[in-house]
Amino acid sequence: MTSLKPIATDILRSALLLPTSVVRLGSALIGRRPGRARALPHALLGIPLGALSLVAVGVEVLFVARGVLYGLVDRGPYDHSWGGPTRGGAWLAHFAVGLPVAAAGLALLWCVAYLDDRLGARFVRGERTGAWVLPVALLACAAGAVFVVAWVHQL
């Protein structure tokens, strides 16, 4: 059986990717180490990936609070809530929707960590990673930007 520790480490690393990438960028700009030119694209691509992971963390917190813990954060009335009119029915309906969405958010964080690792392998370590890594990373960042704009417009 696979241990959950590496997956949890990847998820935490992804959640902290934005500040880590900013530090990488500063290190690449002012550092004097030999691989500085190769570290710069990885740091620059890590910033939008880190922003994407922050969006995933925000959605994760929102769906856990408004889904899994619905009965604790919403005091009612539940007449027009999913699963209403009772508190138990509304909580169960929101829990049933919130749990898979929370799992999908964790999976997204794991995927962002994997993309960052593949970009690091390509740019910093000089490994061959395949032609898909850079377009997928850019497409994921663009999709995250579209999601944020759509979210803000519905507020």
C-alpha angles and dihedrals in degrees: 000000000000118000118240092216096086091046092049090047091052091049092050091045089052092049089055095042098108097058090038091054092048089054090047090052093050090047092050093048099047100024124102100206119128098246093054096116091051093047094053098073091046091053093045093051091044092064097064090039088052090051088051090052090051089055088052091049091050093049089046092054092045095051093045091050097041097033115029095028096034097129091055097049100039117054095189160191092215099191093116099028125111105271093011157156089076125056092233093052093048092047092049093049093048091045091052091053097038098051098062091040089053090050090050090051091053090048090052091052090050090050091051089052090051092050091050090050092050091048089050090050090051101043106025104031096030095231123153108252105167132262094272099070101077097042092047091050092049092045091049091052091048091049090051090052091050090049092052093048091049091047093051092048092054093054 
